[in-house]
Short mmCIF file of C-alpha atoms in Angstrom, two decimals:
data_model
loop_
_atom_site.label_atom_id
_atom_site.label_comp_id
_atom_site.label_asym_id
_atom_site.label_seq_id
_atom_site.Cartn_x
_atom_site.Cartn_y
_atom_site.Cartn_z
CA UNK A 1 -5.86 -5.33 4.99
CA UNK A 2 -9.15 -4.80 4.31
CA UNK A 3 -10.95 -8.78 3.07
CA UNK A 4 -14.47 -9.20 1.35
CA UNK A 5 -15.94 -12.51 0.36
CA UNK A 6 -18.57 -12.92 -2.00
CA UNK A 7 -19.41 -14.27 -5.26
CA UNK A 8 -17.36 -17.47 -3.84
CA UNK A 9 -14.28 -15.76 -3.75
CA UNK A 10 -11.82 -13.63 -1.12
CA UNK A 11 -10.46 -10.37 -2.28
CA UNK A 12 -7.77 -8.09 -0.59
CA UNK A 13 -7.28 -4.77 -0.67
CA UNK A 14 -4.15 -2.63 1.28
CA UNK A 15 -5.35 0.12 2.74
CA UNK A 16 -3.01 1.48 4.66
CA UNK A 17 0.90 0.65 5.37
CA UNK A 18 3.12 1.73 7.94
CA UNK A 19 6.52 1.32 8.96
CA UNK A 20 8.08 -1.09 11.50
CA UNK A 21 11.36 0.00 12.87
CA UNK A 22 13.36 -1.26 15.81
CA UNK A 23 15.13 1.36 18.19
CA UNK A 24 17.90 0.57 20.04
CA UNK A 25 18.15 2.40 23.28
CA UNK A 26 20.78 2.20 26.16
CA UNK A 27 22.23 -1.13 24.00
CA UNK A 28 19.11 -2.57 24.35
CA UNK A 29 16.99 -3.52 20.82
CA UNK A 30 13.20 -2.45 21.58
CA UNK A 31 10.27 -2.72 19.31
CA UNK A 32 8.51 1.01 19.08
CA UNK A 33 5.09 -0.60 20.23
CA UNK A 34 3.42 2.38 20.18
CA UNK A 35 4.12 3.58 16.91
CA UNK A 36 3.21 0.13 15.84
CA UNK A 37 -0.69 0.54 17.53
CA UNK A 38 -0.87 4.19 16.09
CA UNK A 39 -0.25 2.34 12.46
CA UNK A 40 -3.08 -0.26 13.57
CA UNK A 41 -5.63 2.65 14.45
CA UNK A 42 -4.84 4.63 11.35
CA UNK A 43 -5.22 1.53 9.64
CA UNK A 44 -8.67 0.66 10.92
CA UNK A 45 -9.74 4.36 10.23
CA UNK A 46 -8.86 4.05 6.83
CA UNK A 47 -10.17 0.27 6.56
CA UNK A 48 -13.82 1.46 8.14
CA UNK A 49 -16.07 0.81 8.84
CA UNK A 50 -15.28 -2.79 8.85
CA UNK A 51 -17.70 -5.81 10.19
CA UNK A 52 -14.88 -7.36 12.18
CA UNK A 53 -10.81 -7.21 12.67
CA UNK A 54 -8.14 -9.61 13.55
CA UNK A 55 -5.03 -9.20 14.36
CA UNK A 56 -2.11 -11.23 14.13
CA UNK A 57 2.00 -10.62 14.33
CA UNK A 58 5.04 -12.36 14.81
CA UNK A 59 5.90 -14.96 17.67
CA UNK A 60 7.72 -15.04 20.95
CA UNK A 61 7.93 -11.36 21.91
CA UNK A 62 5.41 -9.89 24.69
CA UNK A 63 4.78 -6.16 26.69
CA UNK A 64 4.90 -6.30 30.29
CA UNK A 65 1.64 -5.29 32.40
CA UNK A 66 1.63 -3.88 35.75
CA UNK A 67 -1.07 -4.12 38.08
CA UNK A 68 -2.72 -1.40 36.91
CA UNK A 69 -2.82 -2.80 33.06
CA UNK A 70 -0.06 -0.36 32.35
CA UNK A 71 2.88 -1.63 30.07
CA UNK A 72 6.05 -1.86 31.77
CA UNK A 73 8.97 -0.58 29.29
CA UNK A 74 8.74 -1.04 25.25
CA UNK A 75 8.83 -4.94 24.22
CA UNK A 76 12.48 -6.00 23.48
CA UNK A 77 13.07 -7.31 20.37
CA UNK A 78 14.07 -10.87 19.66
CA UNK A 79 16.77 -10.50 17.84
CA UNK A 80 18.65 -8.61 20.94
CA UNK A 81 21.77 -10.11 22.22
CA UNK A 82 20.16 -10.54 25.95
CA UNK A 83 19.55 -14.35 25.40
CA UNK A 84 22.87 -15.34 23.48
CA UNK A 85 23.81 -17.22 26.95
CA UNK A 86 21.43 -19.86 26.35
CA UNK A 87 22.83 -22.73 24.39
CA UNK A 88 20.95 -25.44 25.70
CA UNK A 89 17.13 -25.64 26.11
CA UNK A 90 15.34 -25.53 29.32
CA UNK A 91 11.99 -26.81 28.65
CA UNK A 92 11.41 -30.26 28.05
CA UNK A 93 10.86 -31.26 24.20
CA UNK A 94 7.86 -33.82 25.35
CA UNK A 95 5.79 -31.21 27.11
CA UNK A 96 6.26 -28.10 24.67
CA UNK A 97 7.62 -29.88 21.15
CA UNK A 98 9.43 -26.72 20.95
CA UNK A 99 12.56 -26.22 18.34
CA UNK A 100 15.26 -24.63 20.57
CA UNK A 101 15.81 -21.39 19.59
CA UNK A 102 17.71 -18.66 21.90
CA UNK A 103 15.10 -16.18 21.86
CA UNK A 104 11.99 -18.18 22.67
CA UNK A 105 9.88 -16.67 25.07
CA UNK A 106 10.72 -18.99 27.68
CA UNK A 107 14.55 -17.55 27.55
CA UNK A 108 13.28 -13.76 27.36
CA UNK A 109 11.30 -13.89 30.82
CA UNK A 110 14.41 -15.77 32.85
CA UNK A 111 16.59 -12.59 31.96
CA UNK A 112 13.39 -10.05 32.90
CA UNK A 113 12.90 -8.69 36.46
CA UNK A 114 9.39 -9.89 36.93
CA UNK A 115 8.52 -8.13 40.17
CA UNK A 116 5.96 -5.44 39.08
CA UNK A 117 4.50 -8.10 36.09
CA UNK A 118 1.26 -8.59 36.76
CA UNK A 119 0.51 -10.25 32.56
CA UNK A 120 2.66 -10.74 29.88
CA UNK A 121 0.62 -10.72 26.54
CA UNK A 122 2.24 -11.60 23.20
CA UNK A 123 2.68 -8.91 20.79
CA UNK A 124 -1.19 -9.68 19.17
CA UNK A 125 -2.45 -9.86 22.79
CA UNK A 126 -0.73 -6.73 23.28
CA UNK A 127 -2.47 -5.04 20.64
CA UNK A 128 -5.72 -6.59 21.58
CA UNK A 129 -6.09 -5.80 24.61
CA UNK A 130 -5.33 -2.03 23.75
CA UNK A 131 -8.41 -2.36 21.12
CA UNK A 132 -10.66 -4.01 23.42
CA UNK A 133 -9.30 -3.91 27.26
CA UNK A 134 -10.31 -7.51 27.16
CA UNK A 135 -6.95 -9.46 28.52
CA UNK A 136 -6.06 -13.13 27.28
CA UNK A 137 -4.06 -15.44 25.34
CA UNK A 138 -4.51 -17.19 21.87
CA UNK A 139 -3.03 -20.30 21.44
CA UNK A 140 -1.40 -20.03 18.41
CA UNK A 141 0.96 -17.88 19.47
CA UNK A 142 1.30 -19.00 23.11
CA UNK A 143 2.42 -22.62 21.49
CA UNK A 144 5.47 -20.43 20.64
CA UNK A 145 6.72 -19.57 24.01
CA UNK A 146 8.35 -23.22 25.22
CA UNK A 147 5.80 -22.71 28.13
CA UNK A 148 3.18 -24.44 26.68
CA UNK A 149 1.60 -28.14 27.01
CA UNK A 150 1.29 -28.77 23.31
CA UNK A 151 -0.44 -31.50 24.22
CA UNK A 152 -2.70 -30.51 26.88
CA UNK A 153 -3.60 -26.87 24.90
CA UNK A 154 -2.78 -25.54 28.70
CA UNK A 155 0.45 -23.34 30.18
CA UNK A 156 3.00 -26.05 31.28
CA UNK A 157 2.53 -25.21 34.57
CA UNK A 158 4.81 -27.82 36.25
CA UNK A 159 7.32 -26.27 33.98
CA UNK A 160 6.55 -22.48 34.68
CA UNK A 161 6.75 -23.18 38.59
CA UNK A 162 10.20 -25.46 38.19
CA UNK A 163 11.55 -22.34 36.31
CA UNK A 164 10.51 -20.03 39.13
CA UNK A 165 8.77 -17.92 36.85
CA UNK A 166 4.95 -16.44 38.79
CA UNK A 167 1.64 -18.31 37.74
CA UNK A 168 -0.01 -14.67 37.85
CA UNK A 169 1.47 -13.31 34.61
CA UNK A 170 0.11 -16.18 32.23
CA UNK A 171 -3.42 -14.83 31.26
CA UNK A 172 -6.63 -17.11 30.36
CA UNK A 173 -7.04 -17.95 26.72
CA UNK A 174 -9.58 -16.02 24.60
CA UNK A 175 -12.58 -17.96 23.08
CA UNK A 176 -14.34 -15.44 21.66
CA UNK A 177 -14.53 -11.95 20.03
CA UNK A 178 -14.46 -8.63 22.27
CA UNK A 179 -15.52 -5.36 21.13
CA UNK A 180 -13.53 -2.36 20.57
CA UNK A 181 -13.41 -0.29 23.55
CA UNK A 182 -16.01 3.16 23.13
CA UNK A 183 -12.56 5.46 23.28
CA UNK A 184 -10.88 3.52 20.55
CA UNK A 185 -14.35 2.86 18.08
CA UNK A 186 -14.54 7.18 18.87
CA UNK A 187 -11.23 7.29 17.71
CA UNK A 188 -11.43 5.19 14.22
CA UNK A 189 -15.19 5.95 13.46
CA UNK A 190 -17.24 2.89 13.95
CA UNK A 191 -17.93 0.28 16.41
CA UNK A 192 -16.83 -3.68 15.40
CA UNK A 193 -15.64 -6.77 17.22
CA UNK A 194 -12.01 -8.31 17.55
CA UNK A 195 -12.84 -11.78 16.53
CA UNK A 196 -9.98 -14.13 17.56
CA UNK A 197 -7.87 -15.45 14.64
CA UNK A 198 -4.56 -17.35 14.63
CA UNK A 199 -2.48 -14.22 16.15
CA UNK A 200 0.66 -16.15 14.89
CA UNK A 201 1.40 -15.27 11.48
CA UNK A 202 2.82 -18.38 10.09
CA UNK A 203 -0.49 -20.24 11.71
CA UNK A 204 -2.77 -17.94 9.65
CA UNK A 205 -0.88 -18.11 6.50
CA UNK A 206 -0.98 -21.57 7.02
CA UNK A 207 -4.72 -21.25 7.05
CA UNK A 208 -4.36 -19.70 2.87
CA UNK A 209 -2.02 -22.78 1.99
CA UNK A 210 -4.02 -23.39 -1.49
CA UNK A 211 -3.75 -27.47 -0.72
CA UNK A 212 -6.35 -29.87 -2.05
CA UNK A 213 -5.35 -32.71 0.10
CA UNK A 214 -3.16 -33.21 3.09
CA UNK A 215 -0.18 -34.34 1.23
CA UNK A 216 1.46 -30.83 0.93
CA UNK A 217 4.65 -29.38 2.66
CA UNK A 218 4.88 -25.26 3.30
CA UNK A 219 7.23 -23.11 3.02
CA UNK A 220 5.86 -20.08 4.76
CA UNK A 221 8.51 -17.36 3.24
CA UNK A 222 9.26 -13.92 4.39
CA UNK A 223 11.85 -12.83 7.00
CA UNK A 224 11.64 -16.13 8.37
CA UNK A 225 10.97 -19.00 6.31
CA UNK A 226 8.52 -21.49 8.21
CA UNK A 227 9.17 -25.09 6.62
CA UNK A 228 6.79 -28.21 7.55
CA UNK A 229 3.65 -30.03 7.52
CA UNK A 230 0.30 -30.20 8.68
CA UNK A 231 -0.70 -32.68 11.31
CA UNK A 232 -3.49 -33.94 13.60
CA UNK A 233 -1.54 -33.99 16.60
CA UNK A 234 2.40 -33.30 17.76
CA UNK A 235 5.48 -35.41 17.44
CA UNK A 236 7.33 -35.50 20.38
CA UNK A 237 9.63 -38.16 19.45
CA UNK A 238 13.58 -38.28 20.48
CA UNK A 239 14.26 -38.14 17.17
CA UNK A 240 11.94 -35.03 16.50
CA UNK A 241 13.73 -33.08 19.20
CA UNK A 242 16.99 -33.83 17.95
CA UNK A 243 16.24 -33.15 14.42
CA UNK A 244 15.33 -29.62 16.11
CA UNK A 245 11.46 -29.49 14.78
CA UNK A 246 8.87 -27.43 16.56
CA UNK A 247 5.60 -28.22 17.16
CA UNK A 248 2.91 -25.41 17.33
CA UNK A 249 -0.68 -24.93 17.20
CA UNK A 250 -2.41 -24.40 14.25
CA UNK A 251 -6.65 -23.81 13.96
CA UNK A 252 -9.05 -26.43 14.85
CA UNK A 253 -6.98 -28.54 16.95
CA UNK A 254 -3.73 -28.98 13.75
CA UNK A 255 -0.15 -28.79 14.33
CA UNK A 256 2.18 -27.05 12.48
CA UNK A 257 4.93 -29.59 12.39
CA UNK A 258 7.89 -27.38 10.79
CA UNK A 259 11.52 -26.14 11.55
CA UNK A 260 12.44 -22.85 11.52
CA UNK A 261 14.52 -21.68 8.67
CA UNK A 262 16.33 -18.00 8.47
CA UNK A 263 14.64 -16.87 5.70
CA UNK A 264 15.23 -13.57 3.38
CA UNK A 265 16.54 -11.91 6.83
CA UNK A 266 19.61 -12.41 5.01
CA UNK A 267 19.24 -10.99 1.82
CA UNK A 268 17.28 -8.23 3.04
CA UNK A 269 20.62 -7.33 5.26
CA UNK A 270 23.06 -7.53 2.58
CA UNK A 271 20.52 -4.99 0.46
CA UNK A 272 20.60 -2.85 3.50
CA UNK A 273 24.35 -3.05 3.56
CA UNK A 274 24.44 -2.11 0.20
CA UNK A 275 22.70 1.00 0.36
CA UNK A 276 19.49 -0.25 -0.77
CA UNK A 277 19.74 -1.05 -4.27
CA UNK A 278 16.70 -2.37 -6.50
CA UNK A 279 16.41 -6.32 -5.88
CA UNK A 280 14.81 -7.21 -9.24
CA UNK A 281 17.72 -6.24 -11.23
CA UNK A 282 19.87 -8.27 -9.02
CA UNK A 283 17.57 -11.34 -9.31
CA UNK A 284 17.84 -11.41 -12.81
CA UNK A 285 22.02 -11.35 -12.60
CA UNK A 286 21.89 -14.51 -10.03
CA UNK A 287 19.92 -16.05 -12.91
CA UNK A 288 23.02 -16.90 -14.52
CA UNK A 289 25.89 -15.97 -11.86
CA UNK A 290 27.32 -19.72 -10.78
CA UNK A 291 28.54 -20.30 -7.46
CA UNK A 292 29.03 -23.56 -5.37
CA UNK A 293 29.42 -21.76 -2.27
CA UNK A 294 26.51 -23.12 0.39
CA UNK A 295 25.97 -21.55 3.98
CA UNK A 296 23.88 -22.76 6.85
CA UNK A 297 20.93 -20.04 7.13
CA UNK A 298 20.42 -21.20 10.51
CA UNK A 299 24.36 -19.90 11.81
CA UNK A 300 24.43 -17.74 14.44
CA UNK A 301 26.27 -15.34 12.74
CA UNK A 302 23.53 -14.52 10.47
CA UNK A 303 21.04 -13.80 13.60
CA UNK A 304 21.93 -10.11 14.56
CA UNK A 305 21.55 -7.00 12.32
CA UNK A 306 25.03 -6.26 10.77
CA UNK A 307 27.31 -6.47 7.66
CA UNK A 308 25.60 -9.71 6.39
CA UNK A 309 27.77 -9.73 2.92
CA UNK A 310 31.20 -9.55 5.64
CA UNK A 311 29.63 -12.41 7.31
CA UNK A 312 28.50 -14.43 4.49
CA UNK A 313 32.73 -13.86 3.65
CA UNK A 314 33.49 -15.00 6.88
CA UNK A 315 31.67 -17.92 6.88
CA UNK A 316 33.15 -19.27 3.68
CA UNK A 317 36.59 -18.68 5.13
CA UNK A 318 35.83 -20.65 8.31
CA UNK A 319 34.09 -23.55 5.94
CA UNK A 320 36.89 -23.57 3.65
CA UNK A 321 34.49 -22.53 0.45
CA UNK A 322 35.77 -19.65 -2.05
CA UNK A 323 33.39 -16.71 -1.33
CA UNK A 324 30.89 -15.71 -3.14
CA UNK A 325 32.30 -12.66 -6.00
CA UNK A 326 29.71 -9.87 -6.61
CA UNK A 327 26.49 -9.19 -5.61
CA UNK A 328 24.82 -11.37 -7.75
CA UNK A 329 26.88 -14.60 -6.64
CA UNK A 330 26.30 -13.29 -3.05
CA UNK A 331 22.39 -13.28 -3.92
CA UNK A 332 22.52 -16.80 -6.00
CA UNK A 333 24.42 -18.23 -2.54
CA UNK A 334 21.63 -17.05 -0.44
CA UNK A 335 19.02 -18.37 -2.03
CA UNK A 336 20.55 -21.95 -3.21
CA UNK A 337 21.31 -22.26 0.15
CA UNK A 338 17.69 -21.22 1.66
CA UNK A 339 16.51 -24.14 -1.24
CA UNK A 340 18.78 -26.80 0.02
CA UNK A 341 17.73 -26.04 4.30
CA UNK A 342 14.27 -26.20 2.52
CA UNK A 343 15.00 -29.78 0.84
CA UNK A 344 16.26 -30.73 4.07
CA UNK A 345 13.31 -29.73 6.54
CA UNK A 346 10.90 -31.16 3.92
CA UNK A 347 12.65 -34.34 3.64
CA UNK A 348 13.24 -34.46 7.93
CA UNK A 349 9.22 -33.50 7.96
CA UNK A 350 8.38 -36.67 6.48
CA UNK A 351 10.76 -38.73 7.73
CA UNK A 352 9.62 -38.05 11.20
CA UNK A 353 5.98 -37.40 10.61
CA UNK A 354 5.11 -40.44 8.41
CA UNK A 355 3.56 -37.88 6.10
CA UNK A 356 3.86 -38.19 2.28
CA UNK A 357 4.13 -34.94 0.38
CA UNK A 358 3.64 -34.77 -2.87
CA UNK A 359 3.97 -30.96 -3.66
CA UNK A 360 5.39 -27.87 -2.09
CA UNK A 361 3.54 -25.09 -1.35
CA UNK A 362 5.34 -21.44 -0.86
CA UNK A 363 3.40 -18.68 0.31
CA UNK A 364 4.07 -14.99 1.45
CA UNK A 365 6.97 -12.27 0.16
CA UNK A 366 9.28 -15.12 -0.87
CA UNK A 367 6.44 -16.42 -3.33
CA UNK A 368 7.37 -13.59 -5.70
CA UNK A 369 11.10 -14.57 -5.81
CA UNK A 370 11.09 -16.63 -8.65
CA UNK A 371 14.70 -17.54 -8.64
CA UNK A 372 14.18 -19.09 -5.39
CA UNK A 373 10.92 -20.90 -6.35
CA UNK A 374 12.93 -22.58 -9.16
CA UNK A 375 15.64 -23.75 -7.12
CA UNK A 376 13.31 -25.10 -4.52
CA UNK A 377 11.66 -26.90 -7.02
CA UNK A 378 15.10 -28.33 -8.12
CA UNK A 379 16.49 -28.98 -4.70
CA UNK A 380 13.05 -31.00 -3.11
CA UNK A 381 12.19 -32.73 -6.73
CA UNK A 382 8.88 -31.47 -6.20
CA UNK A 383 6.56 -29.17 -7.69
CA UNK A 384 6.04 -25.74 -6.00
CA UNK A 385 2.95 -23.87 -6.08
CA UNK A 386 3.98 -20.25 -5.39
CA UNK A 387 1.47 -17.65 -3.83
CA UNK A 388 -0.55 -16.50 -2.30
CA UNK A 389 1.72 -13.70 -1.55
CA UNK A 390 -0.53 -12.32 1.30
CA UNK A 391 -1.18 -15.60 3.10
CA UNK A 392 -1.04 -14.47 6.25
CA UNK A 393 -3.63 -11.69 6.03
CA UNK A 394 -5.76 -14.37 3.59
CA UNK A 395 -5.31 -16.72 6.46
CA UNK A 396 -6.89 -14.06 9.27
CA UNK A 397 -9.46 -12.68 6.99
CA UNK A 398 -10.64 -16.53 6.48
CA UNK A 399 -10.91 -17.29 9.88
CA UNK A 400 -13.16 -13.85 10.57
CA UNK A 401 -15.28 -15.22 7.72
CA UNK A 402 -15.79 -17.98 9.19
CA UNK A 403 -16.98 -16.74 12.38
CA UNK A 404 -19.51 -14.70 10.67
CA UNK A 405 -20.63 -17.91 8.69
CA UNK A 406 -19.43 -16.68 5.05
CA UNK A 407 -17.26 -19.67 5.12
CA UNK A 408 -16.96 -23.45 6.66
CA UNK A 409 -14.26 -25.25 7.61
CA UNK A 410 -10.79 -25.67 6.87
CA UNK A 411 -10.94 -27.59 3.45
CA UNK A 412 -13.62 -24.74 2.42
CA UNK A 413 -11.71 -21.90 3.42
CA UNK A 414 -8.69 -22.92 1.08
CA UNK A 415 -10.85 -24.12 -1.38
CA UNK A 416 -11.88 -20.28 -1.58
CA UNK A 417 -8.51 -19.64 -1.67
CA UNK A 418 -7.79 -21.49 -4.89
CA UNK A 419 -10.70 -20.09 -6.58
CA UNK A 420 -9.50 -16.87 -5.66
CA UNK A 421 -5.45 -16.36 -5.39
CA UNK A 422 -3.48 -16.39 -8.18
CA UNK A 423 -0.91 -19.17 -8.21
CA UNK A 424 2.17 -20.11 -10.29
CA UNK A 425 3.78 -23.82 -10.33
CA UNK A 426 7.18 -24.58 -10.85
CA UNK A 427 8.12 -27.98 -11.67
CA UNK A 428 11.59 -29.69 -11.10
CA UNK A 429 14.20 -29.60 -13.83
CA UNK A 430 16.11 -32.17 -14.38
CA UNK A 431 19.38 -32.37 -12.45
CA UNK A 432 22.36 -32.75 -15.16
#
């Protein structure tokens, strides 16, 4: 994505798109990281010359470097089954503040032979290293590892030692921009700097939430849905741990207090199982479809790739509910289940944090799903402001713009989004 700031507005333009296809080798699911890096280079060439670059990606996954800075094998995908044996947390919540998920970075590292590893770099840090030659970590993504002291804003060294993980693999934190390597600059055709942005895509997306006050909840909705509130400090109570809430770092010392909800992954896998039919006609049918069946989007059976319609039917059999009949009912079941999961997460966030919420901002690709937005407004009883769609790219660009002196702090960034991004508001309908 290429971004420009002028006339009190920020504009995005898609300049290059490339596939992200995981590859299973020898029974292990990997990211095709070299293909992704080539896509980044091609995109930089198409977007150039750019005044700066920022990299964000999903969380949790990483690459390991040897002593010569070379990658030791392709990074393993978090949906790989290797961490399924982890059913209880190994990190103290009062330190890491992390929601328990079996694929958290800490659990992945406990599955690794680390004798050859000298450095662990999360995915955006790995891409940044290849672009610039500079090794370092970024805090918003580091905070998702369950190996980060969310209050001290440093690696959780005591936990790292207790688990027997080598301290040497945890890099220092980057605090400034780094120039492209000469060979990379020659390849893309220009010289520029890679700016330290919020490298966790959800952290970037939250930057671009067009909120006018602090009394908002957000749903960053894509493959995953991240549902929560923005706070000045983490919530590390026992009640928060039991509710499985996570405290992830945001920009400027903020805390993203949220719960991970499985998200539109379930719908995406249904479409794949059905042979890839267009989504819009199915959503139109689902508008009038009726089913009372509700699934728990976070049930472990929905995590791996596979035949999702069959898994929904199996879940219904286990829970004594009638299975949805036909594709439109399946879609309706998924979306109303997500909306109810959002409602529960927002209610819990308000209760546990004490932060009142007057509006829900639903950003990301899911904001295009009119039915999901309506169902979320109905479930929460709050207005839902849908958009921007490319929230992560906008938040990334806004932090770069601030680094260049084109925009001020977080409030000014969000004001810029409100002036620039088309949004739509869905009011809750009366129940009856």
